[in-house]
XYZ file of C-alpha atoms in Angstrom:
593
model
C -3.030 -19.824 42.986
C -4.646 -16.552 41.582
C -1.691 -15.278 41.482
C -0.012 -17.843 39.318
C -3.227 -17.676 36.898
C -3.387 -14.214 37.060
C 0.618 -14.642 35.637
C -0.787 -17.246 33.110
C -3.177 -15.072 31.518
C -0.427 -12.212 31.265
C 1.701 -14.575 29.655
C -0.470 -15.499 27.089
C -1.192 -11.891 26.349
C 2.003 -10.993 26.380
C 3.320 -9.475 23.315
C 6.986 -11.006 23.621
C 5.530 -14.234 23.272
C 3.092 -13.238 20.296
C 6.946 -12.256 18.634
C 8.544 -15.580 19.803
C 5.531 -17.551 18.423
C 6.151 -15.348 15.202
C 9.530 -16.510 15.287
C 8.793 -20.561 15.679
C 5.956 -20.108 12.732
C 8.544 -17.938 10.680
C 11.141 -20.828 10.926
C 9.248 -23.336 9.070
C 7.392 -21.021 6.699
C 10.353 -20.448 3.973
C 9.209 -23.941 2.036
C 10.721 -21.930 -1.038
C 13.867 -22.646 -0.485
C 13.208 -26.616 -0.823
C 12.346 -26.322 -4.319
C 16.027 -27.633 -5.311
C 15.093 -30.383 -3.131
C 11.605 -31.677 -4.189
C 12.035 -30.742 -8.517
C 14.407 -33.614 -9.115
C 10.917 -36.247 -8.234
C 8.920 -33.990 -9.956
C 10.767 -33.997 -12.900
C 11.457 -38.151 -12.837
C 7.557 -38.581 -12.041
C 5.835 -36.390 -14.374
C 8.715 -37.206 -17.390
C 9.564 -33.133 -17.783
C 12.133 -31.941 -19.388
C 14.447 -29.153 -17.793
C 12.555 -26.121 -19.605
C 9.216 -27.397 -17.939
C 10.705 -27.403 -14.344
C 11.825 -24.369 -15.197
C 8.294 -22.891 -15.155
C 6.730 -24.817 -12.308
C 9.775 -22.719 -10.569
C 8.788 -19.669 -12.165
C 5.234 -20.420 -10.364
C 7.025 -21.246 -6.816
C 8.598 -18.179 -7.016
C 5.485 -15.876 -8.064
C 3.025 -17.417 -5.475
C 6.296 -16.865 -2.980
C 6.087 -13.142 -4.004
C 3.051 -12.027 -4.846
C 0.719 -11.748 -1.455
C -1.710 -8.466 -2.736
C -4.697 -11.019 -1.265
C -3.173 -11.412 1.949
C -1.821 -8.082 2.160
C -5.597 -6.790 1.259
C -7.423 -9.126 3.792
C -5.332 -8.472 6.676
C -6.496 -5.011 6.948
C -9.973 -6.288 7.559
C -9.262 -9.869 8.752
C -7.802 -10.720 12.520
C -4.489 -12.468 11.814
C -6.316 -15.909 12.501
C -8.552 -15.606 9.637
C -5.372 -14.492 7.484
C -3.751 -17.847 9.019
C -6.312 -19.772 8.198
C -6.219 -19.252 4.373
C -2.718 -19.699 4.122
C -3.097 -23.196 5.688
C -5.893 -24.137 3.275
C -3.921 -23.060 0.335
C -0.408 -24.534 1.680
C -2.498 -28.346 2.001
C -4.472 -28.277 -1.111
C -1.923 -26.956 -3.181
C 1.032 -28.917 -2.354
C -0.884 -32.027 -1.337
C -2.482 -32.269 -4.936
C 0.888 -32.027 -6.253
C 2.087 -35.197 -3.593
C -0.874 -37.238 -4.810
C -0.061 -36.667 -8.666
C 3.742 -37.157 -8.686
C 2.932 -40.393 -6.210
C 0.614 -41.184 -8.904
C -2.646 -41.338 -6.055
C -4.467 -38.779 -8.508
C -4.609 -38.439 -12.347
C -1.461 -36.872 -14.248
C -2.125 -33.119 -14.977
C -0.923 -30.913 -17.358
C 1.904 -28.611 -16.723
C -0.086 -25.554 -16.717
C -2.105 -27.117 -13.556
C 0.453 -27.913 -11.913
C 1.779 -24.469 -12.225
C -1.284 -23.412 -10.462
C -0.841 -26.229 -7.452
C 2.164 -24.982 -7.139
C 1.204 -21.376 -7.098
C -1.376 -22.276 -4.591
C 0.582 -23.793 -2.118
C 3.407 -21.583 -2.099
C 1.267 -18.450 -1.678
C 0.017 -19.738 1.275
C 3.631 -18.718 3.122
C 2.357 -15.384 2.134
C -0.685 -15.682 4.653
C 1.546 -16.633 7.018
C 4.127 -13.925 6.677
C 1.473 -11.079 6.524
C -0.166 -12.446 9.833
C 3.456 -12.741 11.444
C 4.676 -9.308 10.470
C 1.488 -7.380 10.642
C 0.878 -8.687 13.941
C 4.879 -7.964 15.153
C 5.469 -4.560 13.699
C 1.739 -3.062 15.375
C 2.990 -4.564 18.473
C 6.594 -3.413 18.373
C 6.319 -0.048 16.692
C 9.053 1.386 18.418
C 11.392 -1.681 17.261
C 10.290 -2.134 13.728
C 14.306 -2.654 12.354
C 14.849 -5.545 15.010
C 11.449 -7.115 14.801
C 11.453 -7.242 10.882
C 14.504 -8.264 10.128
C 14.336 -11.370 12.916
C 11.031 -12.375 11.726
C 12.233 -12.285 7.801
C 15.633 -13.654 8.949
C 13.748 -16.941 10.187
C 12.216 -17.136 7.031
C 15.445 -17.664 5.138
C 17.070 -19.967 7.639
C 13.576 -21.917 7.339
C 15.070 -24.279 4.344
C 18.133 -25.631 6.397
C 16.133 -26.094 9.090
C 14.087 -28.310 7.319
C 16.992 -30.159 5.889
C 18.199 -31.054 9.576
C 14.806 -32.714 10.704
C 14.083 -34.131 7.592
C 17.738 -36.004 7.956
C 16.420 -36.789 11.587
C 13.338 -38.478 10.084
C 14.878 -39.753 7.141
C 12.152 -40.172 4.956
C 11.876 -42.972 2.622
C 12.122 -41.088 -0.736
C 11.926 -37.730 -1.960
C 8.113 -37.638 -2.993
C 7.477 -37.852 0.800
C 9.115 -34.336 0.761
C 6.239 -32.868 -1.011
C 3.869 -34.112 1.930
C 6.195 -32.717 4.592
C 5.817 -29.386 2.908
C 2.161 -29.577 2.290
C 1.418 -30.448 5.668
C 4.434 -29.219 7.872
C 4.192 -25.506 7.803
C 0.562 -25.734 8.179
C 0.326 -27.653 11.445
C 3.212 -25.243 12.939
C 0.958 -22.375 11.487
C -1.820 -24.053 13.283
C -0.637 -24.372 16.725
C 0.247 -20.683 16.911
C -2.696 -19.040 14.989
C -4.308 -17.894 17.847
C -1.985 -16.429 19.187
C -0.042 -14.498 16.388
C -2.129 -11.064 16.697
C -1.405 -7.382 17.693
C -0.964 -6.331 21.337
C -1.000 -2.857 21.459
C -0.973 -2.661 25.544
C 2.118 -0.343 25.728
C 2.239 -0.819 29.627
C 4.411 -3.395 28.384
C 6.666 -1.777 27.179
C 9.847 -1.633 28.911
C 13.670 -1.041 28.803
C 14.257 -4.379 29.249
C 12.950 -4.840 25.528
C 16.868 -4.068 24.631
C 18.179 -7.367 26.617
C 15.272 -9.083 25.208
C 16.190 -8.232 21.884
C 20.198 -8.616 22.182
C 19.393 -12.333 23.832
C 17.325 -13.241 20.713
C 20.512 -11.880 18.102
C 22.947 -13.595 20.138
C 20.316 -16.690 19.637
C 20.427 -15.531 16.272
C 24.345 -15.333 15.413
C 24.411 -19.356 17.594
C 21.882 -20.934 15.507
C 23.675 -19.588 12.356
C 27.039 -20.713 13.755
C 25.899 -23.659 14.740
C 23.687 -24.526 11.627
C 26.596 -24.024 9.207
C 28.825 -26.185 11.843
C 26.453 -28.841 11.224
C 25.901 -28.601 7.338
C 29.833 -28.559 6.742
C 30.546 -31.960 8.970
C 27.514 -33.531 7.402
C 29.124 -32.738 3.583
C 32.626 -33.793 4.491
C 31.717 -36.562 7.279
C 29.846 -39.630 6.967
C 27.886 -39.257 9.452
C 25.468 -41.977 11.272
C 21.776 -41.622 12.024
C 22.273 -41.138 15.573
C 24.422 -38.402 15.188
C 22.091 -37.095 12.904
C 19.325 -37.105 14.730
C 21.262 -35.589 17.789
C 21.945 -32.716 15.851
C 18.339 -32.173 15.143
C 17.669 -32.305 18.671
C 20.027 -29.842 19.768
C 18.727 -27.394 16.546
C 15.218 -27.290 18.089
C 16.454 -26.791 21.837
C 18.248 -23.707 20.077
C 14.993 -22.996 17.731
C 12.774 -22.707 21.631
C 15.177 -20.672 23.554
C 13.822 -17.523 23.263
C 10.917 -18.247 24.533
C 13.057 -17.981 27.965
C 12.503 -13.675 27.222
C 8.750 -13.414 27.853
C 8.957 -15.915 31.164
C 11.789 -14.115 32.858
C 9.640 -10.555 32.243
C 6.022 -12.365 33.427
C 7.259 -14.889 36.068
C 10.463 -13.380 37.361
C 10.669 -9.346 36.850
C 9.667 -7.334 39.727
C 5.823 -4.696 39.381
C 7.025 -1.343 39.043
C 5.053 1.546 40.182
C 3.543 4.077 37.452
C 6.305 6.641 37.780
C 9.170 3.936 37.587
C 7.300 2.641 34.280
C 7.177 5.961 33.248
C 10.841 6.813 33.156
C 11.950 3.242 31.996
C 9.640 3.334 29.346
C 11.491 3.261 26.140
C 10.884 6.811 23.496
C 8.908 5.974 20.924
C 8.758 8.175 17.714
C 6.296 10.633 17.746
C 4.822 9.201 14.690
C 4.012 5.855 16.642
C 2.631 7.689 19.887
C 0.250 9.455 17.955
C -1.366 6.312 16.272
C -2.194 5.167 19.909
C -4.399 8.354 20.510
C -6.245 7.295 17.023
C -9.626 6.397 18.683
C -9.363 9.880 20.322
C -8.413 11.636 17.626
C -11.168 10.166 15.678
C -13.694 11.176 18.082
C -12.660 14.978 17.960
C -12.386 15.303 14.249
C -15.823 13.355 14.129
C -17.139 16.031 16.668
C -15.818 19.235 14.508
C -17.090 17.949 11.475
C -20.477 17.501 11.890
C -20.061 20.982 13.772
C -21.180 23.902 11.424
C -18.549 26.157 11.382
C -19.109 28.928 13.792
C -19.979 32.768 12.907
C -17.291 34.831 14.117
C -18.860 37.897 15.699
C -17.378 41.041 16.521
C -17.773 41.377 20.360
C -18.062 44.789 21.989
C -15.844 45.920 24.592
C -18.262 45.296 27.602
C -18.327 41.537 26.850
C -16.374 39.889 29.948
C -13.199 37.922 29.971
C -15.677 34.317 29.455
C -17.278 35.706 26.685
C -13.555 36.033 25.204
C -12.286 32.707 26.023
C -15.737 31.040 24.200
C -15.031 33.246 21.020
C -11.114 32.021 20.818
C -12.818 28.180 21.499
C -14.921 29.056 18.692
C -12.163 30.365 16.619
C -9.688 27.557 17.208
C -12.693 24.929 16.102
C -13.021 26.952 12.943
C -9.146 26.553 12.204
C -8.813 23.006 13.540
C -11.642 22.218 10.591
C -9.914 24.370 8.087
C -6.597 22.767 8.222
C -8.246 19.292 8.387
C -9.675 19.957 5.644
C -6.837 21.133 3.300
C -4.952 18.336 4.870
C -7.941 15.480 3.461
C -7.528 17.158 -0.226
C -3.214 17.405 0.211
C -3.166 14.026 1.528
C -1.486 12.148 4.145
C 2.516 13.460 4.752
C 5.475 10.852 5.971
C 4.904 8.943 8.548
C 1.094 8.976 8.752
C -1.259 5.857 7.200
C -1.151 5.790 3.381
C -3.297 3.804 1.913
C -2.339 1.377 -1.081
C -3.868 3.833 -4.006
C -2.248 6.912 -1.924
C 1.520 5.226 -1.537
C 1.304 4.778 -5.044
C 1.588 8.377 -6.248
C 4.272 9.143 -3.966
C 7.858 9.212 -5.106
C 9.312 7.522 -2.412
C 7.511 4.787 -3.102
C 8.382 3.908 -6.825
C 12.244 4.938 -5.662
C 12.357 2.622 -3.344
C 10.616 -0.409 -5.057
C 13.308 0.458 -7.684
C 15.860 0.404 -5.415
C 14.574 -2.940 -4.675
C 14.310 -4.698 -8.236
C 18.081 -3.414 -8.803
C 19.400 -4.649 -5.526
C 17.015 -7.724 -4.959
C 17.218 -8.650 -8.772
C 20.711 -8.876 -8.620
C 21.246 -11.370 -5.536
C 18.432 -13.466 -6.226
C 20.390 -13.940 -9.965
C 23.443 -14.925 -8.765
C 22.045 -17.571 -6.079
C 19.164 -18.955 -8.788
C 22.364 -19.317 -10.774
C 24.594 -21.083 -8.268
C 24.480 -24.735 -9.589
C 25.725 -23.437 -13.065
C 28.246 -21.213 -11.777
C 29.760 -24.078 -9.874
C 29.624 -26.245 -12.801
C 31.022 -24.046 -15.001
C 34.000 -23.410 -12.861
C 34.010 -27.404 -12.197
C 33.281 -26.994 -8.616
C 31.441 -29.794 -6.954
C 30.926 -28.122 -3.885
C 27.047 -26.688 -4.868
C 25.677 -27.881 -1.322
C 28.089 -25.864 0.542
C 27.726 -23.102 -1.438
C 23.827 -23.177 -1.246
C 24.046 -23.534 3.079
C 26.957 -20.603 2.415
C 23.999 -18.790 1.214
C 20.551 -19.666 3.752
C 23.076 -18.415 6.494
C 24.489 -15.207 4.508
C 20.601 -14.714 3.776
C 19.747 -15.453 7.604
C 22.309 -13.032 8.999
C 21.984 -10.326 6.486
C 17.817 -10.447 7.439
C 18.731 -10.209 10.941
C 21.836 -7.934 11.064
C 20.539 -5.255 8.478
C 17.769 -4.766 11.090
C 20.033 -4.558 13.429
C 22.308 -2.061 12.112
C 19.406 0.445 10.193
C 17.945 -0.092 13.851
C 21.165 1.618 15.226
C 21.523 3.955 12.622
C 17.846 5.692 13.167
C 18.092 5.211 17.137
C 21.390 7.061 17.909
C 21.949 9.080 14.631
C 17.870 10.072 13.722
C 19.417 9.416 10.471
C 17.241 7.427 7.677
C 17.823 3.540 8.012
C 17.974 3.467 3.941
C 21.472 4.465 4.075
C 22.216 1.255 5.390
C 20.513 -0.344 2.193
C 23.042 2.010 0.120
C 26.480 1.033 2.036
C 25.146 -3.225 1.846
C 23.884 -2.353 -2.064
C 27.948 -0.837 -2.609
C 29.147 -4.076 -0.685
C 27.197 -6.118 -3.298
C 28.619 -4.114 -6.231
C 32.139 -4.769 -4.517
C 31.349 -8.646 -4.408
C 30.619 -9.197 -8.129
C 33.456 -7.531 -9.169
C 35.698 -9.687 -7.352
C 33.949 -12.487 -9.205
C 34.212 -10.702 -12.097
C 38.077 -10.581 -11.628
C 38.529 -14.289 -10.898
C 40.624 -14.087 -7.768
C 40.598 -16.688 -5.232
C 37.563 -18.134 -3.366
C 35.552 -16.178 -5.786
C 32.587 -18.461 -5.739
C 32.267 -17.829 -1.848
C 33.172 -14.232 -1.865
C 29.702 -13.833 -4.457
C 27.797 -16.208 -2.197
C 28.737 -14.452 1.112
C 27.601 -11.288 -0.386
C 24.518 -12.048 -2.358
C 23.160 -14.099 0.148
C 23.520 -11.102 2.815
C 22.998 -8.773 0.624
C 19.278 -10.137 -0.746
C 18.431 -10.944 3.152
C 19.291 -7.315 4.047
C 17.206 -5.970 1.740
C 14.029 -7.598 3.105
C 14.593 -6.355 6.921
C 15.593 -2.327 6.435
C 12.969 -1.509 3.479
C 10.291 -2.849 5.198
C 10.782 -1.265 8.260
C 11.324 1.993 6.235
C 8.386 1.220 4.582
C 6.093 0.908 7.734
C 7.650 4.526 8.522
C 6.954 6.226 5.756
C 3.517 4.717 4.813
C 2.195 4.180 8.387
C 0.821 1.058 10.070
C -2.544 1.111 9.221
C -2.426 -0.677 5.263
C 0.890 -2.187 6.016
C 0.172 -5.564 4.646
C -1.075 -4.634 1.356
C 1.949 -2.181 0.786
C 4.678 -4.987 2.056
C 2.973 -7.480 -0.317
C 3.419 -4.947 -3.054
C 6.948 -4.682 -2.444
C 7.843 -7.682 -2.278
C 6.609 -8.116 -5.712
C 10.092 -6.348 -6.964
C 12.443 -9.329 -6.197
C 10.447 -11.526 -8.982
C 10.343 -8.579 -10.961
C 14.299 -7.946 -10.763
C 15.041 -11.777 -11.291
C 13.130 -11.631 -14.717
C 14.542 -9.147 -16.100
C 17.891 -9.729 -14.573
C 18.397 -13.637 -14.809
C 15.813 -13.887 -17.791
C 17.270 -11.190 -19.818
C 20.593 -10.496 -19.139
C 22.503 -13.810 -17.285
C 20.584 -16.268 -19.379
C 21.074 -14.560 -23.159
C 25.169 -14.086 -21.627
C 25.441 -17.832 -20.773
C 24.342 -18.941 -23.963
C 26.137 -16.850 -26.234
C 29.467 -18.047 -24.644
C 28.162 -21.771 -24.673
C 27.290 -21.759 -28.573
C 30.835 -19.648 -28.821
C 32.402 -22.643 -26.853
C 30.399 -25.169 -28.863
C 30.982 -23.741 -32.294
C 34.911 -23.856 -31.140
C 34.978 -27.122 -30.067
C 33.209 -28.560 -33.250
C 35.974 -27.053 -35.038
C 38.433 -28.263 -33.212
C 37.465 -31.926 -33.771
C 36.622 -31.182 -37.720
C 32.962 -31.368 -37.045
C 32.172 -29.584 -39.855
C 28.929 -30.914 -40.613
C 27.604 -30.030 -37.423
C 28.188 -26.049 -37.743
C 25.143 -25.926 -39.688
C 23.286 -27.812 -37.025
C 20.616 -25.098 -34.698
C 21.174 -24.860 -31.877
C 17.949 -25.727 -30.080
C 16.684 -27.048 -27.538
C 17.379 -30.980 -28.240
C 21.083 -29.776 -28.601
C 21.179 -28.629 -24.634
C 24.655 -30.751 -24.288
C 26.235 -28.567 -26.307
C 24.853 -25.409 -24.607
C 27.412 -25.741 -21.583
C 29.588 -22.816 -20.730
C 32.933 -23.630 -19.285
C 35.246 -21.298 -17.371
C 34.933 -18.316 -15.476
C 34.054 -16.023 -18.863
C 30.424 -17.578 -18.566
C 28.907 -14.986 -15.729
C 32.139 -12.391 -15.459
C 30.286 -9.872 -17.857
C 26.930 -11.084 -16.198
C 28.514 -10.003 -12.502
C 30.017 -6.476 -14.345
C 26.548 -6.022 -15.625
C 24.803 -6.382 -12.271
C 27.471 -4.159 -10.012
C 26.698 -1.534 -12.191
C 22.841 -2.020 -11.447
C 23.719 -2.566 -8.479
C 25.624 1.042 -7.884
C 22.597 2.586 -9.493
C 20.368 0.662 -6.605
C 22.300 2.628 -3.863
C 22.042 5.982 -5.837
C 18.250 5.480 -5.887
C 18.564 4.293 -2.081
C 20.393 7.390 -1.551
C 18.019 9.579 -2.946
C 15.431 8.665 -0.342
C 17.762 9.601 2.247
C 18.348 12.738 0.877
C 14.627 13.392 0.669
C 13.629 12.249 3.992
C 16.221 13.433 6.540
C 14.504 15.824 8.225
C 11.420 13.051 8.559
C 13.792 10.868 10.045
C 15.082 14.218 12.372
C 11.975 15.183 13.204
C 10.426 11.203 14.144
C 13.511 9.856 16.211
C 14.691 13.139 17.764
C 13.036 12.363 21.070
C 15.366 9.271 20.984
C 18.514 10.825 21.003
C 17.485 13.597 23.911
């Protein structure tokens, strides 16, 4: 019986399950992607016109991005705490928006529901931070696989959501609003005591590869089975039963890896030290020496309220101790030299930047460049799905839009994956992964570009993985170059540079393209039928039906545009390789020996 509790207590602690509870929290966090879903009621309800839903999306996608808060608190806040906040934000933001477009609370004006919004979706922030934070301190020696699970989750969040909300079949759309307000907060909930670092390395173990190759092949079934599902339910009519089996089956999938943390507690022989020892898995030398902080700290503590120590010339009858106390006293006097220089120079690669001290680094600015170029560009193309398909006079927008949660899903998980393998058996830096899947990208909007066949999927396969990929290998990078320590502010900072490229990208450049060719279109047709007297007419924003682009002309300069960018997003990705190979040489040799 003490046995068994002894197990219980282990399992609890274990930090497998602290990354499969990361992984059940993660899968219901991305409430983003419902927007589509949920701004047809609000716009009905609240009498809007498109331009206005426009900028409560605009809102979604800011308080989606920016998480500096939760970034900032997490460094001082247990992930709980960080929890916590997310779940008060996600219910009173969201919920206020359920009780005015059900009409339980007084109409607002569009600016406050902008901040409800806001609110609500920033709360996914909270719960990312906690997740990730918690993940990557506990897995430092697997930050590639462990990011790019955890954010691949968060994109396949939406179509999970899509399955059980068929399975429930809620009575009308509004009642989406309440699932979201109320959904990812109880999940959140359930698991937010939970969710926090383990840092006990004596679990770490080579079995941590099987664990990690059972949870992708999880990975690759869910997303198999998931877009199985979604193309039988658009080309089937399908009855609730069915439905609801299908829903069933999804979460059986969703819980199956929690089978890796009870086969190592409950079922994996004790191993004596020296076994553990040579089975342990290398960790950079980077990581190791963040668990010998506390010591560390203590010594530097000691030599600096030391005075430095006179060096005295000793005489030649001075014995062989007196020697050995004057090198001790000489290496102290170097050891608080060095440390010293090294406090004005800064920290170097690898070691714990703060936010203010990432900032001035190159790397830093490169590589949130990298991102606004590479990020901008996918999140353009799938923001501008709907009117791509309707300007090619496809109706097929849902399958498209599941094309792209599971291109998103397996690019999150497989560019972890494969920067992973890149660092581990090459010591090579995992950004030139980024730069080969930023080139892929380039290659898929010039096919669309070219209007060949299946073009519509060949941009949504590769956007979709493309964007995902992004997330998982600059993260990790990130967490390698700036350290552990601040690693919530600085991921909150970069994930700033995906709103950042879809404004200037979508706002600027698809946009202003779209509607020149719709008023060319418009102008043509209008002469066509003799409509003279409308050529004079503006064209504003009361005119919209004759803003409507037809034919593949309407984003083929738009997609030239943006594989250019794109190209110049793997030159700046390649850059940072170039400038931190012999980082990446000098952190993951060990590995390789």
């Amino acid at each position: 019986m003490a046995s068994v509790e002894g197990k219980l207590k282990t399992f609890v602690r274990h930090r497998w399950v602290v990354f499969v509870c990361a992984m059940w929290d993660m899968s219901f966090a991305g409430t983003a992607y419902m927007f589509g879903s949920i701004s047809p009621v609000i716009k009905s309800s609240m009498g809007f016109n498109q331009k206005q839903v426009a900028f409560l999306s605009v809102a979604k996608d800011l308080g989606d991005n920016v998480g500096l808060l939760a970034g900032k608190i997490s460094e001082d806040w247990p992930p709980w705490r960080v929890i916590l906040v997310g779940i008060f934000q996600n219910v009173v933001g969201y919920g206020l928006v359920w009780l005015v477009v059900t009409h339980r609370f007084p109409s607002l004006p569009l600016w406050a529901l902008c901040f409800f919004i806001f609110l609500g979706q920033n709360g996914s922030t909270y719960y990312n931070t906690a997740a990730l934070v918690s993940c990557v301190q506990s897995f430092p020696e697997s930050r590639g696989p462990v990011v790019g699970i955890l954010k691949g989750f968060v994109g396949l969040s939406g179509a999970i959501w899509t399955q059980i909300i068929a399975m429930i079949n809620v009575p009308d759309q509004a009642s989406l609003i309440f699932i979201i307000a109320v959904g990812p907060a109880m999940v959140s909930c359930a698991f937010m005591f939970i969710i926090r670092p383990v840092e006990s390395y004596q679990q770490s173990r080579a079995s941590d590869g099987s664990g990690f190759m059972f949870i992708y092949s999880i990975c690759l079934l869910l997303a198999a089975y998931l877009m199985g599902v979604l193309l039988l339910e658009n080309t089937l009519d399908l009855d609730q039963s069915t439905i609801t089996l299908f829903a069933v089956i999804l979460i059986i999938l969703i819980l199956l890896p929690i089978i890796v943390p009870i086969l190592l507690v409950f079922f994996s022989k004790p191993k004596n030290p020296d076994e553990e020892t040579l089975l342990e898995p290398q960790m950079p030398s980077s990581t190791k020496s963040m668990h010998m902080v506390d010591e560390t700290s203590v010594s530097a503590k000691h030599v600096e309220n030391e005075k430095p120590p006179k060096l005295e010339v000793l005489p030649l009858s001075e014995g062989p101790r007196d020697i050995v106390q004057f090198h001790a006293k000489l290496f102290q006097a170097v050891t608080a030299a060095v440390k010293k220089i090294k406090q004005q120079n800064g920290p170097h690669r690898g070691e714990d930047f703060t936010l203010t001290q990432a900032m001035v680094k190159a790397d830093f600015w490169i590589m949130f460049f990298s991102i606004v170029m590479g990020c901008g560009s996918g999140l353009t193309m799938i923001n501008n799905m709907g009117q791509i398909c309707q300007s090619l006079g496809d109706d097929n927008i849902n399958v498209y839009i599941s094309v792209i949660s599971i291109s998103n899903f397996l690019g999150r998980v497989g560019g972890g994956f494969f920067s992973e393998v890149i660092v581990r058996n090459f010591a090579y830096p995992r950004l030139v992964a980024l730069a080969v899947i930023q080139g892929m990208m380039s290659l898929g909007l010039s096919y669309y570009a070219l209007g060949l066949v299946g073009q519509v999927y060949m941009v949504a396969i590769s956007m979709g993985f493309g964007y995902g990929a992004h997330w998982s290998i600059t993260l990790a990078a990130a967490s390698e170059l700036f350290g552990l320590k601040n690693f919530g502010t600085l991921y909150n900072v970069l994930t700033i540079a995906s709103p950042v490229g879809s404004l200037l990208l979508s706002g600027l450049v698809a946009s202003t393209l779209y509607d020149y060719y719709a008023e060319q279109q418009a102008k043509h047709r209008m002469q066509s039928f003799g409509a003279s007297m409308k050529l004079a007419m503006p064209f504003n924003s009361e005119n919209n039906e004759l803003l409507l682009c037809e034919g593949n002309i309407c984003y083929s300069l738009t997609c030239v545009i943006l594989a250019v960018v794109c190209l110049f997003a793997a030159a700046l990705s390649l850059i940072i390789v170039h400038r931190t190979k012999r980082f990446y040489a000098q952190l993951y040799v060990k590995s390789l020996s």
